[in-house]
Amino acid sequence: MNADLHCHSTVSDGWLTPAEVVRRAAANGVTLLALTDHDEVSGLDEAIAAAREVGLTLVPGVEISVSFRGETVHVVGLGVDHRNPVLLAGLAQVRSGRDERAKRIGEALEAAGIRGALEGARRFARNPALVSRAHFARHFVATGLMPDVNTVFRHYLARGKPGYVEHEWAKLDDAVGWIHAAGGVAVIAHPARYRFSDADLDALFDSFAACGGEAVEVVSGAHSEAEAQKFASLARRRGLLASRASDFHGETESSVDLGHCEPLPPDLLPVWSRFA
Ligand code: AMP
Ligand code: MN
Ligand code: MN
Ligand code: MN
């Protein structure tokens, strides 16, 4: 079993179409794949059809943007019914704030002397309803202003930088509720990436448990070995299911390719015990 339960396509901020993601995953030996675009499930039908052709199992997923204690937290939903009206309405609500936020990012960058960033970002966004900071970053790189997207985030797009604007995403209990309404399992994505104190992180997992959240990404393309160990302990302590995920966005932007993550520690109960 090679499970990879978090990645992106052109429906959000990935570089490959849903079908291309599935074919690349299959070529890399992935047997169980979840496509989890940001706040959007419209790539799943294409991914499911492609998965049938190449003979891998596609778990319908989504990565929902949540605001918690002033930080953006990502909650992945796995095994969702992507036609469920509660989930669709919730995601539509989250996406509706994105366009207005993109305009504010454009204005903030304009004020910092960067012209045309919004138009540039929109050229990179294959889905007009889903303009992400990643698309702004690609525009910077394409125009030669910065060498790579990581540098753009460090100088312009991370909190405290000129192109960062505050935004209110979904509430944690709403996001988990939509996932559950759609029959899915809720997973805290890449927990080491949040700039939380230990107390905030505890509060996040307490609130997540209180609304019935089931799992945590232990092995993630965004985690070091030490971070994976830290969240393996947390999964044990809190009795959470464990997920394994590349968070692949594209060849030039991801350090870990589809299916190339480390295995989960063998004593943890994998989240795919729910699907496979
Ligand atoms: P958004 O949902 O519009 O706030 O964009 C967040 C996305 O930007 C993430 O899902 C990543 O794909 C990307 N991202 C965030 N931080 C970084 C970073 N430091 N370097 C590269 N990409 C990043
Ligand atoms: Mn992303
Ligand atoms: Mn994420
Ligand atoms: Mn992601």
PDB file of N, CA, C and O in Angstrom, residues 14-64:
ATOM      1  N   GLY A  14      -2.316  23.793  -7.768  1.00  0.00           N
ATOM      2  CA  GLY A  14      -1.362  22.829  -8.322  1.00  0.00           C
ATOM      3  C   GLY A  14      -1.055  23.170  -9.774  1.00  0.00           C
ATOM      4  O   GLY A  14      -1.772  23.944 -10.411  1.00  0.00           O
ATOM      5  N   TRP A  15       0.004  22.562 -10.308  1.00  0.00           N
ATOM      6  CA  TRP A  15       0.426  22.821 -11.691  1.00  0.00           C
ATOM      7  C   TRP A  15      -0.178  21.819 -12.670  1.00  0.00           C
ATOM      8  O   TRP A  15      -0.236  22.080 -13.869  1.00  0.00           O
ATOM      9  N   LEU A  16      -0.583  20.641 -12.208  1.00  0.00           N
ATOM     10  CA  LEU A  16      -1.087  19.584 -13.090  1.00  0.00           C
ATOM     11  C   LEU A  16      -2.612  19.512 -13.029  1.00  0.00           C
ATOM     12  O   LEU A  16      -3.203  19.788 -11.977  1.00  0.00           O
ATOM     13  N   THR A  17      -3.239  19.115 -14.130  1.00  0.00           N
ATOM     14  CA  THR A  17      -4.682  18.908 -14.121  1.00  0.00           C
ATOM     15  C   THR A  17      -4.998  17.702 -13.213  1.00  0.00           C
ATOM     16  O   THR A  17      -4.108  16.885 -12.940  1.00  0.00           O
ATOM     17  N   PRO A  18      -6.252  17.553 -12.791  1.00  0.00           N
ATOM     18  CA  PRO A  18      -6.591  16.397 -11.955  1.00  0.00           C
ATOM     19  C   PRO A  18      -6.172  15.068 -12.589  1.00  0.00           C
ATOM     20  O   PRO A  18      -5.608  14.194 -11.907  1.00  0.00           O
ATOM     21  N   ALA A  19      -6.407  14.903 -13.894  1.00  0.00           N
ATOM     22  CA  ALA A  19      -6.036  13.640 -14.559  1.00  0.00           C
ATOM     23  C   ALA A  19      -4.515  13.464 -14.574  1.00  0.00           C
ATOM     24  O   ALA A  19      -4.009  12.353 -14.386  1.00  0.00           O
ATOM     25  N   GLU A  20      -3.781  14.552 -14.792  1.00  0.00           N
ATOM     26  CA  GLU A  20      -2.308  14.464 -14.791  1.00  0.00           C
ATOM     27  C   GLU A  20      -1.777  14.099 -13.406  1.00  0.00           C
ATOM     28  O   GLU A  20      -0.808  13.341 -13.282  1.00  0.00           O
ATOM     29  N   VAL A  21      -2.407  14.637 -12.351  1.00  0.00           N
ATOM     30  CA  VAL A  21      -2.002  14.294 -10.982  1.00  0.00           C
ATOM     31  C   VAL A  21      -2.166  12.792 -10.769  1.00  0.00           C
ATOM     32  O   VAL A  21      -1.262  12.115 -10.262  1.00  0.00           O
ATOM     33  N   VAL A  22      -3.311  12.263 -11.180  1.00  0.00           N
ATOM     34  CA  VAL A  22      -3.594  10.834 -10.981  1.00  0.00           C
ATOM     35  C   VAL A  22      -2.595   9.977 -11.751  1.00  0.00           C
ATOM     36  O   VAL A  22      -2.057   8.997 -11.213  1.00  0.00           O
ATOM     37  N   ARG A  23      -2.307  10.359 -12.998  1.00  0.00           N
ATOM     38  CA  ARG A  23      -1.373   9.551 -13.805  1.00  0.00           C
ATOM     39  C   ARG A  23       0.039   9.607 -13.232  1.00  0.00           C
ATOM     40  O   ARG A  23       0.744   8.595 -13.207  1.00  0.00           O
ATOM     41  N   ARG A  24       0.444  10.779 -12.740  1.00  0.00           N
ATOM     42  CA  ARG A  24       1.780  10.883 -12.136  1.00  0.00           C
ATOM     43  C   ARG A  24       1.845  10.042 -10.854  1.00  0.00           C
ATOM     44  O   ARG A  24       2.833   9.361 -10.592  1.00  0.00           O
ATOM     45  N   ALA A  25       0.778  10.090 -10.062  1.00  0.00           N
ATOM     46  CA  ALA A  25       0.736   9.302  -8.827  1.00  0.00           C
ATOM     47  C   ALA A  25       0.857   7.808  -9.160  1.00  0.00           C
ATOM     48  O   ALA A  25       1.644   7.084  -8.538  1.00  0.00           O
ATOM     49  N   ALA A  26       0.096   7.359 -10.153  1.00  0.00           N
ATOM     50  CA  ALA A  26       0.130   5.940 -10.528  1.00  0.00           C
ATOM     51  C   ALA A  26       1.537   5.554 -10.991  1.00  0.00           C
ATOM     52  O   ALA A  26       2.064   4.509 -10.603  1.00  0.00           O
ATOM     53  N   ALA A  27       2.152   6.416 -11.796  1.00  0.00           N
ATOM     54  CA  ALA A  27       3.514   6.139 -12.287  1.00  0.00           C
ATOM     55  C   ALA A  27       4.502   6.064 -11.131  1.00  0.00           C
ATOM     56  O   ALA A  27       5.499   5.343 -11.199  1.00  0.00           O
ATOM     57  N   ASN A  28       4.244   6.797 -10.055  1.00  0.00           N
ATOM     58  CA  ASN A  28       5.120   6.782  -8.875  1.00  0.00           C
ATOM     59  C   ASN A  28       4.797   5.636  -7.918  1.00  0.00           C
ATOM     60  O   ASN A  28       5.385   5.552  -6.852  1.00  0.00           O
ATOM     61  N   GLY A  29       3.805   4.818  -8.257  1.00  0.00           N
ATOM     62  CA  GLY A  29       3.500   3.659  -7.424  1.00  0.00           C
ATOM     63  C   GLY A  29       2.445   3.892  -6.356  1.00  0.00           C
ATOM     64  O   GLY A  29       2.236   3.040  -5.481  1.00  0.00           O
ATOM     65  N   VAL A  30       1.766   5.048  -6.412  1.00  0.00           N
ATOM     66  CA  VAL A  30       0.708   5.303  -5.434  1.00  0.00           C
ATOM     67  C   VAL A  30      -0.474   4.375  -5.727  1.00  0.00           C
ATOM     68  O   VAL A  30      -0.880   4.232  -6.881  1.00  0.00           O
ATOM     69  N   THR A  31      -1.012   3.749  -4.680  1.00  0.00           N
ATOM     70  CA  THR A  31      -2.175   2.875  -4.870  1.00  0.00           C
ATOM     71  C   THR A  31      -3.457   3.492  -4.311  1.00  0.00           C
ATOM     72  O   THR A  31      -4.559   3.131  -4.704  1.00  0.00           O
ATOM     73  N   LEU A  32      -3.300   4.421  -3.341  1.00  0.00           N
ATOM     74  CA  LEU A  32      -4.458   5.099  -2.752  1.00  0.00           C
ATOM     75  C   LEU A  32      -4.137   6.594  -2.734  1.00  0.00           C
ATOM     76  O   LEU A  32      -3.197   7.034  -2.061  1.00  0.00           O
ATOM     77  N   LEU A  33      -4.910   7.375  -3.501  1.00  0.00           N
ATOM     78  CA  LEU A  33      -4.599   8.800  -3.670  1.00  0.00           C
ATOM     79  C   LEU A  33      -5.812   9.640  -3.305  1.00  0.00           C
ATOM     80  O   LEU A  33      -6.927   9.335  -3.731  1.00  0.00           O
ATOM     81  N   ALA A  34      -5.596  10.714  -2.530  1.00  0.00           N
ATOM     82  CA  ALA A  34      -6.662  11.698  -2.324  1.00  0.00           C
ATOM     83  C   ALA A  34      -6.254  12.997  -3.008  1.00  0.00           C
ATOM     84  O   ALA A  34      -5.153  13.509  -2.760  1.00  0.00           O
ATOM     85  N   LEU A  35      -7.115  13.503  -3.879  1.00  0.00           N
ATOM     86  CA  LEU A  35      -6.941  14.853  -4.427  1.00  0.00           C
ATOM     87  C   LEU A  35      -7.669  15.796  -3.476  1.00  0.00           C
ATOM     88  O   LEU A  35      -8.856  15.617  -3.203  1.00  0.00           O
ATOM     89  N   THR A  36      -6.938  16.798  -2.959  1.00  0.00           N
ATOM     90  CA  THR A  36      -7.491  17.656  -1.900  1.00  0.00           C
ATOM     91  C   THR A  36      -7.260  19.127  -2.249  1.00  0.00           C
ATOM     92  O   THR A  36      -6.444  19.802  -1.617  1.00  0.00           O
ATOM     93  N   ASP A  37      -7.946  19.601  -3.272  1.00  0.00           N
ATOM     94  CA  ASP A  37      -7.743  20.999  -3.650  1.00  0.00           C
ATOM     95  C   ASP A  37      -8.275  21.940  -2.576  1.00  0.00           C
ATOM     96  O   ASP A  37      -9.198  21.601  -1.833  1.00  0.00           O
ATOM     97  N   HIS A  38      -7.692  23.150  -2.519  1.00  0.00           N
ATOM     98  CA  HIS A  38      -8.116  24.142  -1.542  1.00  0.00           C
ATOM     99  C   HIS A  38      -9.568  24.567  -1.796  1.00  0.00           C
ATOM    100  O   HIS A  38      -9.885  25.083  -2.877  1.00  0.00           O
ATOM    101  N   ASP A  39     -10.441  24.353  -0.819  1.00  0.00           N
ATOM    102  CA  ASP A  39     -11.800  24.910  -0.812  1.00  0.00           C
ATOM    103  C   ASP A  39     -12.602  24.573  -2.078  1.00  0.00           C
ATOM    104  O   ASP A  39     -13.492  25.329  -2.462  1.00  0.00           O
ATOM    105  N   GLU A  40     -12.281  23.455  -2.730  1.00  0.00           N
ATOM    106  CA  GLU A  40     -12.861  23.204  -4.059  1.00  0.00           C
ATOM    107  C   GLU A  40     -12.860  21.702  -4.349  1.00  0.00           C
ATOM    108  O   GLU A  40     -11.855  21.024  -4.136  1.00  0.00           O
ATOM    109  N   VAL A  41     -13.991  21.192  -4.842  1.00  0.00           N
ATOM    110  CA  VAL A  41     -14.084  19.759  -5.167  1.00  0.00           C
ATOM    111  C   VAL A  41     -14.339  19.517  -6.662  1.00  0.00           C
ATOM    112  O   VAL A  41     -14.583  18.379  -7.079  1.00  0.00           O
ATOM    113  N   SER A  42     -14.251  20.573  -7.476  1.00  0.00           N
ATOM    114  CA  SER A  42     -14.676  20.423  -8.873  1.00  0.00           C
ATOM    115  C   SER A  42     -13.694  19.625  -9.732  1.00  0.00           C
ATOM    116  O   SER A  42     -13.992  19.360 -10.888  1.00  0.00           O
ATOM    117  N   GLY A  43     -12.543  19.242  -9.189  1.00  0.00           N
ATOM    118  CA  GLY A  43     -11.620  18.403  -9.966  1.00  0.00           C
ATOM    119  C   GLY A  43     -11.830  16.918  -9.742  1.00  0.00           C
ATOM    120  O   GLY A  43     -11.179  16.087 -10.390  1.00  0.00           O
ATOM    121  N   LEU A  44     -12.742  16.571  -8.830  1.00  0.00           N
ATOM    122  CA  LEU A  44     -12.797  15.169  -8.392  1.00  0.00           C
ATOM    123  C   LEU A  44     -13.384  14.229  -9.439  1.00  0.00           C
ATOM    124  O   LEU A  44     -12.930  13.090  -9.559  1.00  0.00           O
ATOM    125  N   ASP A  45     -14.380  14.697 -10.214  1.00  0.00           N
ATOM    126  CA  ASP A  45     -14.943  13.795 -11.228  1.00  0.00           C
ATOM    127  C   ASP A  45     -13.871  13.394 -12.242  1.00  0.00           C
ATOM    128  O   ASP A  45     -13.755  12.213 -12.603  1.00  0.00           O
ATOM    129  N   GLU A  46     -13.074  14.376 -12.686  1.00  0.00           N
ATOM    130  CA  GLU A  46     -11.995  14.089 -13.634  1.00  0.00           C
ATOM    131  C   GLU A  46     -10.971  13.133 -13.006  1.00  0.00           C
ATOM    132  O   GLU A  46     -10.490  12.187 -13.650  1.00  0.00           O
ATOM    133  N   ALA A  47     -10.653  13.368 -11.720  1.00  0.00           N
ATOM    134  CA  ALA A  47      -9.667  12.519 -11.039  1.00  0.00           C
ATOM    135  C   ALA A  47     -10.194  11.084 -10.896  1.00  0.00           C
ATOM    136  O   ALA A  47      -9.451  10.113 -11.098  1.00  0.00           O
ATOM    137  N   ILE A  48     -11.470  10.941 -10.578  1.00  0.00           N
ATOM    138  CA  ILE A  48     -12.061   9.608 -10.398  1.00  0.00           C
ATOM    139  C   ILE A  48     -12.040   8.842 -11.723  1.00  0.00           C
ATOM    140  O   ILE A  48     -11.682   7.657 -11.773  1.00  0.00           O
ATOM    141  N   ALA A  49     -12.378   9.538 -12.811  1.00  0.00           N
ATOM    142  CA  ALA A  49     -12.365   8.893 -14.132  1.00  0.00           C
ATOM    143  C   ALA A  49     -10.951   8.464 -14.500  1.00  0.00           C
ATOM    144  O   ALA A  49     -10.729   7.336 -14.987  1.00  0.00           O
ATOM    145  N   ALA A  50      -9.969   9.317 -14.253  1.00  0.00           N
ATOM    146  CA  ALA A  50      -8.573   8.983 -14.584  1.00  0.00           C
ATOM    147  C   ALA A  50      -8.084   7.824 -13.721  1.00  0.00           C
ATOM    148  O   ALA A  50      -7.338   6.952 -14.189  1.00  0.00           O
ATOM    149  N   ALA A  51      -8.508   7.813 -12.461  1.00  0.00           N
ATOM    150  CA  ALA A  51      -8.079   6.749 -11.541  1.00  0.00           C
ATOM    151  C   ALA A  51      -8.591   5.393 -12.022  1.00  0.00           C
ATOM    152  O   ALA A  51      -7.890   4.378 -11.926  1.00  0.00           O
ATOM    153  N   ARG A  52      -9.799   5.386 -12.544  1.00  0.00           N
ATOM    154  CA  ARG A  52     -10.376   4.148 -13.062  1.00  0.00           C
ATOM    155  C   ARG A  52      -9.516   3.620 -14.211  1.00  0.00           C
ATOM    156  O   ARG A  52      -9.245   2.433 -14.312  1.00  0.00           O
ATOM    157  N   GLU A  53      -9.032   4.533 -15.045  1.00  0.00           N
ATOM    158  CA  GLU A  53      -8.215   4.119 -16.202  1.00  0.00           C
ATOM    159  C   GLU A  53      -6.871   3.533 -15.790  1.00  0.00           C
ATOM    160  O   GLU A  53      -6.394   2.586 -16.399  1.00  0.00           O
ATOM    161  N   VAL A  54      -6.242   4.140 -14.770  1.00  0.00           N
ATOM    162  CA  VAL A  54      -4.896   3.670 -14.403  1.00  0.00           C
ATOM    163  C   VAL A  54      -4.931   2.649 -13.271  1.00  0.00           C
ATOM    164  O   VAL A  54      -3.890   2.129 -12.891  1.00  0.00           O
ATOM    165  N   GLY A  55      -6.116   2.401 -12.704  1.00  0.00           N
ATOM    166  CA  GLY A  55      -6.240   1.353 -11.704  1.00  0.00           C
ATOM    167  C   GLY A  55      -5.728   1.709 -10.326  1.00  0.00           C
ATOM    168  O   GLY A  55      -5.228   0.862  -9.613  1.00  0.00           O
ATOM    169  N   LEU A  56      -5.834   2.976  -9.942  1.00  0.00           N
ATOM    170  CA  LEU A  56      -5.583   3.283  -8.524  1.00  0.00           C
ATOM    171  C   LEU A  56      -6.881   3.718  -7.862  1.00  0.00           C
ATOM    172  O   LEU A  56      -7.852   4.063  -8.542  1.00  0.00           O
ATOM    173  N   THR A  57      -6.909   3.682  -6.540  1.00  0.00           N
ATOM    174  CA  THR A  57      -8.118   4.067  -5.812  1.00  0.00           C
ATOM    175  C   THR A  57      -8.037   5.531  -5.448  1.00  0.00           C
ATOM    176  O   THR A  57      -7.057   5.983  -4.843  1.00  0.00           O
ATOM    177  N   LEU A  58      -9.047   6.296  -5.862  1.00  0.00           N
ATOM    178  CA  LEU A  58      -9.075   7.730  -5.615  1.00  0.00           C
ATOM    179  C   LEU A  58     -10.022   8.008  -4.452  1.00  0.00           C
ATOM    180  O   LEU A  58     -11.198   7.616  -4.501  1.00  0.00           O
ATOM    181  N   VAL A  59      -9.503   8.636  -3.418  1.00  0.00           N
ATOM    182  CA  VAL A  59     -10.318   9.044  -2.278  1.00  0.00           C
ATOM    183  C   VAL A  59     -10.719  10.504  -2.516  1.00  0.00           C
ATOM    184  O   VAL A  59      -9.854  11.371  -2.600  1.00  0.00           O
ATOM    185  N   PRO A  60     -12.007  10.803  -2.645  1.00  0.00           N
ATOM    186  CA  PRO A  60     -12.408  12.194  -2.874  1.00  0.00           C
ATOM    187  C   PRO A  60     -12.099  13.039  -1.640  1.00  0.00           C
ATOM    188  O   PRO A  60     -12.474  12.678  -0.519  1.00  0.00           O
ATOM    189  N   GLY A  61     -11.388  14.157  -1.857  1.00  0.00           N
ATOM    190  CA  GLY A  61     -10.970  14.974  -0.721  1.00  0.00           C
ATOM    191  C   GLY A  61     -11.053  16.460  -0.996  1.00  0.00           C
ATOM    192  O   GLY A  61     -11.385  16.906  -2.110  1.00  0.00           O
ATOM    193  N   VAL A  62     -10.745  17.221   0.050  1.00  0.00           N
ATOM    194  CA  VAL A  62     -10.745  18.684  -0.039  1.00  0.00           C
ATOM    195  C   VAL A  62      -9.876  19.208   1.106  1.00  0.00           C
ATOM    196  O   VAL A  62      -9.717  18.522   2.132  1.00  0.00           O
ATOM    197  N   GLU A  63      -9.250  20.382   0.927  1.00  0.00           N
ATOM    198  CA  GLU A  63      -8.479  21.022   1.996  1.00  0.00           C
ATOM    199  C   GLU A  63      -9.139  22.370   2.299  1.00  0.00           C
ATOM    200  O   GLU A  63      -9.102  23.272   1.465  1.00  0.00           O
ATOM    201  N   ILE A  64      -9.754  22.463   3.472  1.00  0.00           N
ATOM    202  CA  ILE A  64     -10.553  23.647   3.799  1.00  0.00           C
ATOM    203  C   ILE A  64      -9.720  24.652   4.603  1.00  0.00           C
ATOM    204  O   ILE A  64      -9.038  24.285   5.568  1.00  0.00           O
TER     205      ILE A  64
END
